[in-house]
CSV table of N, CA, C and O in Angstrom, one decimal:
chain,number,residue,atom,x,y,z
A,1,MET,N,0.9,-1.0,-0.3
A,1,MET,CA,0.0,-0.1,0.1
A,1,MET,C,0.9,1.3,-0.2
A,1,MET,O,0.6,2.2,-0.9
A,2,PHE,N,1.9,1.3,1.2
A,2,PHE,CA,2.6,2.5,0.9
A,2,PHE,C,3.5,2.5,-0.5
A,2,PHE,O,3.6,3.7,-0.8
A,3,LYS,N,3.9,1.7,-0.7
A,3,LYS,CA,4.6,1.4,-2.1
A,3,LYS,C,3.8,2.2,-3.3
A,3,LYS,O,4.3,3.0,-3.7
A,4,ASP,N,2.7,1.9,-3.1
A,4,ASP,CA,1.6,2.5,-4.2
A,4,ASP,C,1.6,4.1,-3.9
A,4,ASP,O,1.6,4.9,-5.2
A,5,ILE,N,1.5,4.1,-2.9
A,5,ILE,CA,1.4,5.6,-2.5
A,5,ILE,C,2.4,6.3,-2.7
A,5,ILE,O,2.6,7.5,-3.7
A,6,PHE,N,4.1,5.9,-2.3
A,6,PHE,CA,5.2,6.5,-2.8
A,6,PHE,C,5.3,6.8,-4.3
A,6,PHE,O,6.0,7.3,-5.0
A,7,SER,N,4.5,5.5,-5.0
A,7,SER,CA,4.8,5.7,-6.5
A,7,SER,C,4.1,6.2,-7.4
A,7,SER,O,4.4,7.2,-7.7
A,8,LEU,N,2.7,6.9,-6.9
A,8,LEU,CA,2.2,7.8,-7.0
A,8,LEU,C,2.8,9.1,-6.8
A,8,LEU,O,2.7,10.3,-7.7
A,9,LEU,N,3.2,9.6,-5.5
A,9,LEU,CA,3.8,10.6,-5.2
A,9,LEU,C,4.9,11.1,-5.9
A,9,LEU,O,5.1,12.1,-6.4
A,10,LYS,N,5.9,10.0,-6.3
A,10,LYS,CA,7.0,10.2,-7.4
A,10,LYS,C,6.5,10.6,-8.8
A,10,LYS,O,7.0,11.4,-9.1
A,11,ARG,N,5.3,10.1,-9.1
A,11,ARG,CA,4.7,10.2,-10.8
A,11,ARG,C,4.3,11.5,-10.6
A,11,ARG,O,4.7,12.2,-11.5
A,12,TYR,N,3.7,11.8,-9.7
A,12,TYR,CA,3.2,13.4,-10.0
A,12,TYR,C,3.5,14.5,-9.0
A,12,TYR,O,3.2,15.7,-8.9
A,13,LYS,N,4.9,14.2,-8.6
A,13,LYS,CA,5.5,15.2,-8.0
A,13,LYS,C,5.7,16.4,-8.4
A,13,LYS,O,5.4,17.5,-7.7
A,14,SER,N,6.3,16.7,-9.9
A,14,SER,CA,6.3,18.2,-10.2
A,14,SER,C,4.6,19.0,-10.0
A,14,SER,O,4.7,19.9,-9.9
A,15,ILE,N,3.7,18.1,-10.3
A,15,ILE,CA,2.5,18.6,-10.1
A,15,ILE,C,1.8,19.0,-8.6
A,15,ILE,O,1.5,19.9,-8.2
A,16,ILE,N,2.2,18.1,-7.7
A,16,ILE,CA,1.9,18.4,-6.3
A,16,ILE,C,2.7,19.5,-5.7
A,16,ILE,O,2.3,20.4,-5.3
A,17,PHE,N,4.0,19.5,-6.3
A,17,PHE,CA,5.3,20.7,-5.8
A,17,PHE,C,4.4,22.1,-6.3
A,17,PHE,O,4.7,23.0,-5.8
A,18,TYR,N,4.2,21.9,-7.8
A,18,TYR,CA,3.5,23.0,-8.8
A,18,TYR,C,2.3,23.5,-7.7
A,18,TYR,O,2.0,24.8,-7.8
A,19,LEU,N,1.4,22.6,-7.6
A,19,LEU,CA,0.3,23.5,-7.0
A,19,LEU,C,0.9,24.0,-5.3
A,19,LEU,O,0.0,24.9,-5.0
A,20,ALA,N,1.8,23.4,-4.5
A,20,ALA,CA,2.1,24.0,-3.4
A,20,ALA,C,2.9,25.2,-3.5
A,20,ALA,O,2.3,25.9,-3.0
A,21,PHE,N,3.8,25.1,-4.6
A,21,PHE,CA,4.4,26.9,-4.6
A,21,PHE,C,3.6,27.7,-5.5
A,21,PHE,O,3.6,28.7,-5.1
A,22,GLY,N,2.7,26.8,-6.2
A,22,GLY,CA,1.8,28.0,-6.9
A,22,GLY,C,1.0,28.4,-6.0
A,22,GLY,O,0.7,29.6,-6.0
A,23,GLY,N,0.5,27.8,-5.0
A,23,GLY,CA,-0.5,28.1,-3.9
A,23,GLY,C,0.7,29.5,-3.0
A,23,GLY,O,0.1,30.5,-3.0
A,24,GLY,N,1.9,28.9,-2.8
A,24,GLY,CA,2.6,30.1,-2.0
A,24,GLY,C,2.7,31.3,-2.9
A,24,GLY,O,2.9,32.3,-2.7
A,25,THR,N,3.0,31.0,-4.5
A,25,THR,CA,3.2,32.1,-5.1
A,25,THR,C,1.8,33.1,-5.2
A,25,THR,O,1.8,34.5,-5.0
A,26,THR,N,0.8,32.5,-5.4
A,26,THR,CA,-0.8,33.1,-5.0
A,26,THR,C,-0.8,34.1,-3.8
A,26,THR,O,-1.2,35.2,-3.8
A,27,ILE,N,-0.5,33.3,-2.7
A,27,ILE,CA,-0.3,33.9,-1.5
A,27,ILE,C,0.5,34.9,-1.2
A,27,ILE,O,0.1,36.3,-0.7
A,28,VAL,N,1.7,34.8,-2.1
A,28,VAL,CA,2.6,36.2,-2.1
A,28,VAL,C,1.9,37.2,-2.7
A,28,VAL,O,1.8,38.6,-2.6
A,29,ASN,N,1.3,36.8,-4.0
A,29,ASN,CA,0.6,37.9,-5.1
A,29,ASN,C,-0.5,38.5,-4.5
A,29,ASN,O,-0.5,40.0,-3.9
A,30,ILE,N,-1.2,37.7,-3.8
A,30,ILE,CA,-2.4,38.6,-3.1
A,30,ILE,C,-2.0,39.2,-1.6
A,30,ILE,O,-2.6,40.4,-1.7
A,31,ILE,N,-1.2,38.9,-1.0
A,31,ILE,CA,-0.8,39.4,0.3
A,31,ILE,C,-0.2,40.9,-0.4
A,31,ILE,O,-0.3,42.2,0.2
A,32,ILE,N,1.2,40.8,-1.5
A,32,ILE,CA,1.6,42.1,-1.6
A,32,ILE,C,0.3,43.1,-2.3
A,32,ILE,O,0.5,44.3,-2.2
A,33,PHE,N,-0.5,42.8,-3.1
A,33,PHE,CA,-1.3,43.4,-3.6
A,33,PHE,C,-2.2,44.0,-2.5
A,33,PHE,O,-2.8,45.2,-2.6
A,34,TYR,N,-2.7,43.2,-1.7
A,34,TYR,CA,-3.4,43.7,-0.1
A,34,TYR,C,-2.7,44.9,0.2
A,34,TYR,O,-3.0,45.9,0.4
A,35,ILE,N,-1.5,44.7,0.6
A,35,ILE,CA,-0.6,45.8,1.2
A,35,ILE,C,-0.7,46.9,0.4
A,35,ILE,O,-0.8,48.3,0.9
A,36,CYS,N,-0.3,46.9,-1.0
A,36,CYS,CA,-0.3,47.9,-1.9
A,36,CYS,C,-1.4,48.4,-1.5
A,36,CYS,O,-1.9,49.9,-2.0
A,37,ALA,N,-2.5,48.0,-2.1
A,37,ALA,CA,-4.0,48.7,-2.5
A,37,ALA,C,-4.7,49.3,-1.2
A,37,ALA,O,-4.9,50.2,-1.2
A,38,HIS,N,-4.2,48.2,-0.1
A,38,HIS,CA,-5.3,48.7,1.1
A,38,HIS,C,-4.4,49.1,2.1
A,38,HIS,O,-5.3,50.1,2.9
A,39,ILE,N,-3.2,49.2,2.2
A,39,ILE,CA,-2.5,49.8,3.6
A,39,ILE,C,-1.6,50.8,2.9
A,39,ILE,O,-1.6,52.1,3.3
A,40,ILE,N,-1.1,50.3,1.7
A,40,ILE,CA,-0.3,51.9,0.9
A,40,ILE,C,-1.1,52.7,0.1
A,40,ILE,O,-0.8,54.3,-0.2
A,41,HIS,N,-2.4,52.1,-0.2
A,41,HIS,CA,-3.3,53.3,-1.2
A,41,HIS,C,-2.7,53.1,-2.8
A,41,HIS,O,-2.9,54.6,-2.9
A,42,VAL,N,-2.2,52.5,-3.2
A,42,VAL,CA,-1.6,52.3,-4.5
A,42,VAL,C,-2.9,51.9,-5.4
A,42,VAL,O,-3.8,51.0,-4.6
A,43,GLN,N,-3.1,52.5,-6.4
A,43,GLN,CA,-4.6,52.1,-7.1
A,43,GLN,C,-4.2,50.4,-7.8
A,43,GLN,O,-2.9,50.1,-7.7
A,44,THR,N,-5.4,50.1,-8.1
A,44,THR,CA,-5.2,48.6,-8.8
A,44,THR,C,-4.3,48.2,-9.6
A,44,THR,O,-3.7,47.0,-9.4
A,45,ILE,N,-4.2,49.2,-10.7
A,45,ILE,CA,-3.2,48.4,-11.8
A,45,ILE,C,-1.7,48.7,-10.9
A,45,ILE,O,-0.6,47.7,-11.2
A,46,GLY,N,-1.1,49.9,-10.7
A,46,GLY,CA,0.0,49.7,-9.7
A,46,GLY,C,0.2,48.5,-8.9
A,46,GLY,O,1.1,47.8,-8.5
A,47,SER,N,-0.9,48.3,-8.1
A,47,SER,CA,-0.9,47.4,-7.1
A,47,SER,C,-0.4,46.0,-7.4
A,47,SER,O,0.3,45.0,-7.1
A,48,THR,N,-1.4,45.9,-8.6
A,48,THR,CA,-1.3,44.4,-9.5
A,48,THR,C,0.4,44.3,-10.1
A,48,THR,O,1.0,43.1,-9.8
A,49,CYS,N,0.9,45.0,-10.6
A,49,CYS,CA,2.0,45.3,-10.9
A,49,CYS,C,2.9,45.0,-10.1
A,49,CYS,O,4.0,44.1,-10.3
A,50,ILE,N,3.3,45.7,-9.0
A,50,ILE,CA,4.0,45.2,-7.9
A,50,ILE,C,4.2,44.1,-7.0
A,50,ILE,O,5.0,43.2,-7.1
A,51,ALA,N,2.8,43.4,-7.2
A,51,ALA,CA,2.6,41.8,-6.5
A,51,ALA,C,3.2,41.0,-7.9
A,51,ALA,O,3.4,39.9,-7.5
A,52,TRP,N,3.0,41.4,-8.8
A,52,TRP,CA,3.3,40.4,-9.9
A,52,TRP,C,4.8,40.4,-9.8
A,52,TRP,O,5.4,39.1,-10.2
A,53,ILE,N,5.7,41.2,-9.8
A,53,ILE,CA,7.0,41.4,-9.8
A,53,ILE,C,7.5,40.1,-8.3
A,53,ILE,O,8.5,39.5,-8.6
A,54,PHE,N,6.6,40.6,-7.3
A,54,PHE,CA,7.6,40.0,-6.1
A,54,PHE,C,6.9,38.2,-6.5
A,54,PHE,O,7.7,37.2,-6.3
A,55,ALA,N,5.5,37.9,-6.9
A,55,ALA,CA,5.3,36.6,-7.3
A,55,ALA,C,6.1,36.1,-8.4
A,55,ALA,O,6.3,34.9,-8.2
A,56,VAL,N,6.5,36.6,-9.3
A,56,VAL,CA,7.3,36.1,-10.3
A,56,VAL,C,8.8,35.5,-9.7
A,56,VAL,O,9.3,34.6,-10.4
A,57,LEU,N,9.1,36.4,-9.0
A,57,LEU,CA,10.7,36.2,-8.4
A,57,LEU,C,10.5,35.1,-7.6
A,57,LEU,O,11.2,34.1,-7.4
A,58,PHE,N,9.4,34.9,-6.8
A,58,PHE,CA,8.9,33.8,-6.2
A,58,PHE,C,9.0,32.5,-6.9
A,58,PHE,O,9.6,31.6,-6.4
A,59,ALA,N,8.0,32.5,-7.7
A,59,ALA,CA,7.7,31.4,-8.6
A,59,ALA,C,9.1,31.1,-9.4
A,59,ALA,O,9.4,29.8,-9.3
A,60,TYR,N,9.9,31.9,-10.1
A,60,TYR,CA,11.1,31.4,-10.7
A,60,TYR,C,11.7,30.7,-9.4
A,60,TYR,O,12.3,29.4,-10.0
A,61,ILE,N,12.3,31.2,-8.8
A,61,ILE,CA,13.2,30.5,-7.8
A,61,ILE,C,12.3,29.3,-6.9
A,61,ILE,O,13.1,28.0,-7.4
A,62,THR,N,11.5,29.2,-6.7
A,62,THR,CA,10.5,27.7,-6.4
A,62,THR,C,10.4,26.7,-7.4
A,62,THR,O,10.7,25.4,-7.5
A,63,ASN,N,10.1,27.3,-8.6
A,63,ASN,CA,10.1,26.5,-9.9
A,63,ASN,C,11.4,25.5,-10.2
A,63,ASN,O,11.4,24.7,-10.8
A,64,LYS,N,12.3,26.6,-10.4
A,64,LYS,CA,13.7,26.0,-10.6
A,64,LYS,C,14.1,25.2,-9.9
A,64,LYS,O,14.4,24.2,-10.5
A,65,ILE,N,14.3,25.2,-8.6
A,65,ILE,CA,14.6,24.5,-7.8
A,65,ILE,C,13.9,23.1,-7.3
A,65,ILE,O,14.7,22.2,-7.2
A,66,TRP,N,12.6,23.5,-7.0
A,66,TRP,CA,11.9,22.4,-6.3
A,66,TRP,C,10.7,21.8,-7.5
A,66,TRP,O,10.6,20.5,-7.3
A,67,VAL,N,10.3,22.6,-8.2
A,67,VAL,CA,8.8,22.0,-8.9
A,67,VAL,C,10.0,20.8,-10.2
A,67,VAL,O,9.7,19.5,-10.8
A,68,PHE,N,10.5,21.7,-10.9
A,68,PHE,CA,11.2,21.4,-12.3
A,68,PHE,C,12.6,20.6,-12.3
A,68,PHE,O,13.2,20.1,-12.9
A,69,GLU,N,13.2,21.1,-11.1
A,69,GLU,CA,14.7,20.9,-10.8
A,69,GLU,C,15.7,20.8,-12.2
A,69,GLU,O,16.4,20.2,-12.5
A,70,SER,N,15.5,21.9,-12.5
A,70,SER,CA,16.4,22.6,-13.7
A,70,SER,C,17.3,22.3,-13.4
A,70,SER,O,18.3,23.5,-12.2
A,71,GLU,N,18.5,22.1,-14.4
A,71,GLU,CA,19.8,22.1,-13.8
A,71,GLU,C,20.5,22.8,-14.9
A,71,GLU,O,21.8,22.4,-14.9
A,72,THR,N,20.0,23.6,-15.9
A,72,THR,CA,20.5,24.2,-17.1
A,72,THR,C,21.8,25.0,-16.9
A,72,THR,O,21.6,25.7,-15.7
A,73,ASN,N,22.4,25.2,-17.9
A,73,ASN,CA,23.6,26.2,-17.6
A,73,ASN,C,23.1,27.4,-17.7
A,73,ASN,O,24.0,28.5,-18.0
A,74,GLN,N,22.3,27.5,-18.6
A,74,GLN,CA,21.7,28.7,-19.4
A,74,GLN,C,20.5,29.0,-18.6
A,74,GLN,O,19.2,29.8,-19.0
A,75,VAL,N,20.9,30.0,-17.4
A,75,VAL,CA,19.9,30.6,-16.2
A,75,VAL,C,19.6,31.8,-16.9
A,75,VAL,O,18.4,31.9,-16.6
A,76,VAL,N,20.2,32.5,-17.7
A,76,VAL,CA,19.7,33.8,-18.3
A,76,VAL,C,18.9,33.4,-19.3
A,76,VAL,O,17.6,34.3,-19.2
A,77,LYS,N,19.2,32.5,-19.9
A,77,LYS,CA,17.9,32.3,-21.1
A,77,LYS,C,16.8,31.8,-20.3
A,77,LYS,O,15.5,32.2,-20.8
A,78,GLU,N,16.8,30.7,-19.4
A,78,GLU,CA,16.2,30.4,-18.9
A,78,GLU,C,15.1,31.5,-18.4
A,78,GLU,O,13.5,31.2,-18.3
A,79,PHE,N,15.9,32.4,-17.4
A,79,PHE,CA,14.9,33.3,-16.5
A,79,PHE,C,14.3,34.3,-17.4
A,79,PHE,O,12.8,34.5,-17.3
A,80,PHE,N,14.6,34.5,-18.6
A,80,PHE,CA,13.8,35.1,-19.8
A,80,PHE,C,12.8,35.0,-20.1
A,80,PHE,O,11.7,35.3,-20.4
A,81,SER,N,13.2,33.7,-20.5
A,81,SER,CA,11.9,32.7,-20.8
A,81,SER,C,10.7,32.7,-19.9
A,81,SER,O,9.7,32.9,-20.2
A,82,PHE,N,11.2,32.2,-18.8
A,82,PHE,CA,10.0,32.4,-17.9
A,82,PHE,C,9.7,33.6,-17.6
A,82,PHE,O,8.4,34.0,-17.4
A,83,LEU,N,10.1,34.7,-17.6
A,83,LEU,CA,9.9,35.9,-17.6
A,83,LEU,C,8.8,36.5,-18.4
A,83,LEU,O,7.3,36.8,-18.3
A,84,SER,N,9.3,36.1,-19.8
A,84,SER,CA,8.1,36.1,-20.9
A,84,SER,C,7.0,35.7,-20.7
A,84,SER,O,5.9,36.3,-21.2
A,85,CYS,N,6.9,34.5,-20.5
A,85,CYS,CA,5.7,33.5,-20.2
A,85,CYS,C,4.8,34.3,-19.0
A,85,CYS,O,3.6,34.4,-19.2
A,86,ARG,N,5.4,34.7,-17.9
A,86,ARG,CA,5.2,35.2,-16.9
A,86,ARG,C,4.3,36.8,-17.2
A,86,ARG,O,3.4,37.0,-16.6
A,87,PHE,N,5.3,37.4,-18.1
A,87,PHE,CA,4.6,38.9,-18.7
A,87,PHE,C,3.1,38.2,-19.4
A,87,PHE,O,2.2,39.5,-19.0
A,88,VAL,N,3.0,37.6,-20.2
A,88,VAL,CA,1.9,37.3,-20.9
A,88,VAL,C,0.7,36.9,-19.9
A,88,VAL,O,-0.4,37.7,-20.0
A,89,THR,N,1.0,36.1,-19.2
A,89,THR,CA,0.3,35.8,-17.9
A,89,THR,C,-0.4,36.8,-17.0
A,89,THR,O,-1.2,37.2,-16.5
A,90,GLY,N,0.9,37.6,-16.9
A,90,GLY,CA,0.6,38.7,-16.1
A,90,GLY,C,-0.1,40.0,-16.7
A,90,GLY,O,-1.1,40.8,-15.9
A,91,ILE,N,-0.2,40.1,-17.8
A,91,ILE,CA,-1.2,41.0,-18.6
A,91,ILE,C,-2.5,40.6,-18.4
A,91,ILE,O,-3.4,41.4,-18.3
A,92,ILE,N,-2.7,39.1,-18.9
A,92,ILE,CA,-4.1,38.3,-18.5
A,92,ILE,C,-4.6,38.9,-16.9
A,92,ILE,O,-5.8,39.5,-16.8
A,93,ASP,N,-3.6,38.8,-16.5
A,93,ASP,CA,-4.1,39.1,-14.6
A,93,ASP,C,-4.5,41.0,-14.8
A,93,ASP,O,-5.8,41.1,-14.0
A,94,LEU,N,-3.8,41.5,-15.5
A,94,LEU,CA,-4.2,43.1,-15.2
A,94,LEU,C,-5.1,43.4,-16.1
A,94,LEU,O,-5.9,44.2,-15.3
A,95,VAL,N,-5.6,42.7,-17.1
A,95,VAL,CA,-6.7,42.9,-18.0
A,95,VAL,C,-8.0,42.6,-17.2
A,95,VAL,O,-9.1,43.2,-17.2
A,96,ILE,N,-7.7,41.2,-16.3
A,96,ILE,CA,-9.1,40.7,-15.8
A,96,ILE,C,-9.2,41.9,-14.6
A,96,ILE,O,-10.2,42.1,-14.4
A,97,MET,N,-8.3,42.2,-13.7
A,97,MET,CA,-8.2,43.1,-12.9
A,97,MET,C,-9.0,44.5,-13.4
A,97,MET,O,-10.1,45.3,-12.4
A,98,TYR,N,-8.5,45.1,-14.3
A,98,TYR,CA,-9.2,46.2,-14.6
A,98,TYR,C,-10.4,46.2,-15.1
A,98,TYR,O,-11.4,47.0,-14.8
A,99,ILE,N,-10.7,44.8,-16.0
A,99,ILE,CA,-12.2,44.9,-16.1
A,99,ILE,C,-13.2,44.6,-15.0
A,99,ILE,O,-14.1,45.4,-14.8
A,100,PHE,N,-12.9,43.6,-14.2
A,100,PHE,CA,-13.7,43.4,-13.5
A,100,PHE,C,-13.8,44.3,-11.9
A,100,PHE,O,-14.6,44.3,-11.0
A,101,VAL,N,-12.8,45.1,-11.5
A,101,VAL,CA,-12.5,45.9,-10.5
A,101,VAL,C,-13.0,47.4,-10.9
A,101,VAL,O,-13.5,47.8,-10.1
A,102,ASN,N,-12.2,47.8,-11.8
A,102,ASN,CA,-12.4,49.2,-12.2
A,102,ASN,C,-13.4,49.5,-13.0
A,102,ASN,O,-14.1,50.6,-13.1
A,103,ILE,N,-13.6,48.6,-14.0
A,103,ILE,CA,-14.8,48.5,-15.0
A,103,ILE,C,-16.2,48.4,-14.2
A,103,ILE,O,-17.1,48.8,-14.1
A,104,ILE,N,-16.5,47.1,-13.7
A,104,ILE,CA,-17.3,46.4,-13.3
A,104,ILE,C,-17.7,46.6,-11.6
A,104,ILE,O,-18.8,46.6,-11.3
A,105,GLY,N,-16.4,46.7,-11.4
A,105,GLY,CA,-16.8,47.2,-9.7
A,105,GLY,C,-17.1,46.3,-8.7
A,105,GLY,O,-17.3,46.2,-7.6
A,106,MET,N,-16.2,45.0,-9.1
A,106,MET,CA,-16.2,44.0,-8.1
A,106,MET,C,-15.0,43.9,-6.9
A,106,MET,O,-14.4,44.6,-7.2
A,107,ASN,N,-15.5,42.8,-6.0
A,107,ASN,CA,-14.4,43.0,-4.7
A,107,ASN,C,-13.1,42.6,-5.4
A,107,ASN,O,-12.8,41.8,-5.9
A,108,ASP,N,-12.0,43.7,-5.2
A,108,ASP,CA,-10.8,43.3,-5.6
A,108,ASP,C,-9.7,42.1,-5.3
A,108,ASP,O,-9.4,41.3,-6.2
A,109,VAL,N,-10.1,41.8,-4.3
A,109,VAL,CA,-9.3,40.7,-3.3
A,109,VAL,C,-10.0,39.5,-3.9
A,109,VAL,O,-9.4,38.5,-4.6
A,110,LEU,N,-11.2,39.1,-4.0
A,110,LEU,CA,-11.8,38.2,-5.0
A,110,LEU,C,-11.7,38.0,-6.3
A,110,LEU,O,-11.3,36.9,-6.6
A,111,VAL,N,-11.7,38.9,-6.9
A,111,VAL,CA,-11.0,39.2,-8.7
A,111,VAL,C,-9.7,38.7,-8.5
A,111,VAL,O,-9.6,37.8,-9.3
A,112,LYS,N,-8.8,39.3,-7.5
A,112,LYS,CA,-7.7,38.5,-7.6
A,112,LYS,C,-7.1,37.0,-7.7
A,112,LYS,O,-6.5,36.5,-8.4
A,113,VAL,N,-8.3,36.5,-6.7
A,113,VAL,CA,-8.0,35.1,-6.3
A,113,VAL,C,-8.4,34.2,-7.5
A,113,VAL,O,-7.6,33.2,-7.8
A,114,VAL,N,-9.7,34.8,-8.2
A,114,VAL,CA,-10.3,33.8,-8.9
A,114,VAL,C,-9.2,34.0,-10.7
A,114,VAL,O,-8.9,33.4,-11.2
A,115,SER,N,-8.4,35.2,-11.0
A,115,SER,CA,-7.6,35.5,-12.0
A,115,SER,C,-5.9,34.8,-11.4
A,115,SER,O,-6.1,34.1,-12.3
A,116,ASN,N,-5.7,34.5,-10.5
A,116,ASN,CA,-4.7,33.9,-10.0
A,116,ASN,C,-5.0,32.7,-10.3
A,116,ASN,O,-4.2,31.8,-10.6
A,117,ILE,N,-6.3,31.8,-10.2
A,117,ILE,CA,-6.4,30.4,-10.5
A,117,ILE,C,-6.0,30.2,-12.1
A,117,ILE,O,-5.7,29.3,-12.4
A,118,LEU,N,-6.6,31.1,-13.0
A,118,LEU,CA,-6.5,30.8,-14.4
A,118,LEU,C,-4.9,31.2,-14.8
A,118,LEU,O,-4.4,30.5,-15.5
A,119,VAL,N,-4.3,32.1,-13.8
A,119,VAL,CA,-2.9,32.3,-14.2
A,119,VAL,C,-1.9,31.2,-13.9
A,119,VAL,O,-0.8,30.5,-14.6
A,120,ILE,N,-2.4,30.2,-12.8
A,120,ILE,CA,-1.6,29.4,-12.1
A,120,ILE,C,-1.7,28.2,-13.5
A,120,ILE,O,-0.6,27.7,-13.4
A,121,VAL,N,-2.9,27.8,-13.9
A,121,VAL,CA,-2.9,26.9,-14.8
A,121,VAL,C,-1.9,27.3,-15.9
A,121,VAL,O,-1.5,26.3,-16.7
A,122,LEU,N,-2.1,28.3,-16.5
A,122,LEU,CA,-1.5,28.8,-17.7
A,122,LEU,C,0.4,28.7,-17.5
A,122,LEU,O,0.8,28.2,-18.3
A,123,ASN,N,0.5,29.2,-16.1
A,123,ASN,CA,1.8,29.1,-15.8
A,123,ASN,C,2.6,27.9,-15.9
A,123,ASN,O,3.8,27.7,-16.4
A,124,TYR,N,1.7,26.7,-15.3
A,124,TYR,CA,1.9,25.1,-15.2
A,124,TYR,C,2.4,24.9,-16.8
A,124,TYR,O,3.4,24.2,-17.1
A,125,ILE,N,1.3,25.2,-17.5
A,125,ILE,CA,1.4,24.7,-19.0
A,125,ILE,C,2.6,25.4,-19.6
A,125,ILE,O,3.4,24.5,-20.1
A,126,ALA,N,3.0,26.6,-19.4
A,126,ALA,CA,4.2,27.1,-19.9
A,126,ALA,C,5.5,26.8,-19.2
A,126,ALA,O,6.2,26.4,-20.3
A,127,SER,N,5.3,26.3,-18.0
A,127,SER,CA,6.8,26.1,-17.4
A,127,SER,C,6.9,24.6,-18.1
A,127,SER,O,8.1,24.4,-18.1
A,128,LYS,N,6.2,23.5,-17.7
A,128,LYS,CA,6.2,22.1,-18.0
A,128,LYS,C,6.3,22.1,-19.4
A,128,LYS,O,7.2,21.2,-19.6
A,129,PHE,N,5.7,22.7,-20.2
A,129,PHE,CA,6.3,22.3,-21.6
A,129,PHE,C,7.3,23.4,-22.5
A,129,PHE,O,7.7,23.2,-23.7
A,130,VAL,N,7.5,24.5,-22.1
A,130,VAL,CA,8.2,25.2,-22.6
A,130,VAL,C,9.5,25.8,-22.1
A,130,VAL,O,10.6,25.5,-22.5
A,131,ILE,N,9.5,26.4,-20.6
A,131,ILE,CA,10.7,26.8,-19.8
A,131,ILE,C,11.5,25.8,-19.5
A,131,ILE,O,12.6,26.3,-19.7
A,132,PHE,N,11.0,25.1,-18.7
A,132,PHE,CA,11.8,24.0,-18.2
A,132,PHE,C,12.0,22.5,-18.9
A,132,PHE,O,12.2,21.6,-18.1
A,133,ASN,N,11.5,22.9,-20.1
A,133,ASN,CA,11.5,21.5,-20.9
A,133,ASN,C,12.6,21.3,-21.4
A,133,ASN,O,13.1,22.0,-22.2
A,134,GLU,N,13.8,20.3,-20.8
A,134,GLU,CA,15.2,20.1,-21.5
A,134,GLU,C,15.7,19.3,-22.7
A,134,GLU,O,16.5,19.5,-23.3
A,135,LYS,N,14.1,19.0,-23.3
A,135,LYS,CA,14.2,17.9,-24.3
A,135,LYS,C,14.9,19.3,-25.6
A,135,LYS,O,14.5,20.1,-26.0
């Protein structure tokens, strides 16, 4: 029984770690957004951008080391590839925040959480098949 469980954990390790660190990235993103928007009183777009920067740095480090265990010698190329993909999903996050918070007037933190779920899925696909794919 334990052998089967360990086999499943090993097989799905990158997904399990990605979900865990993706959750951590989301928490970093939301906390920084909340601090900027509600404590420092930076507008929605500025708060979203600042939160994105912190979240991307956290995500790159955790994805490189623990999720995909990348050992490439081309760290600069890998980082800029990661940054490019995250920039695209960052724009998606920004557009969602602008439309649903600034135009429609929905709760900013709730929209941020929902937006991050979509972003996590898109980022996993990009990371798994483009950025950290050493084939």
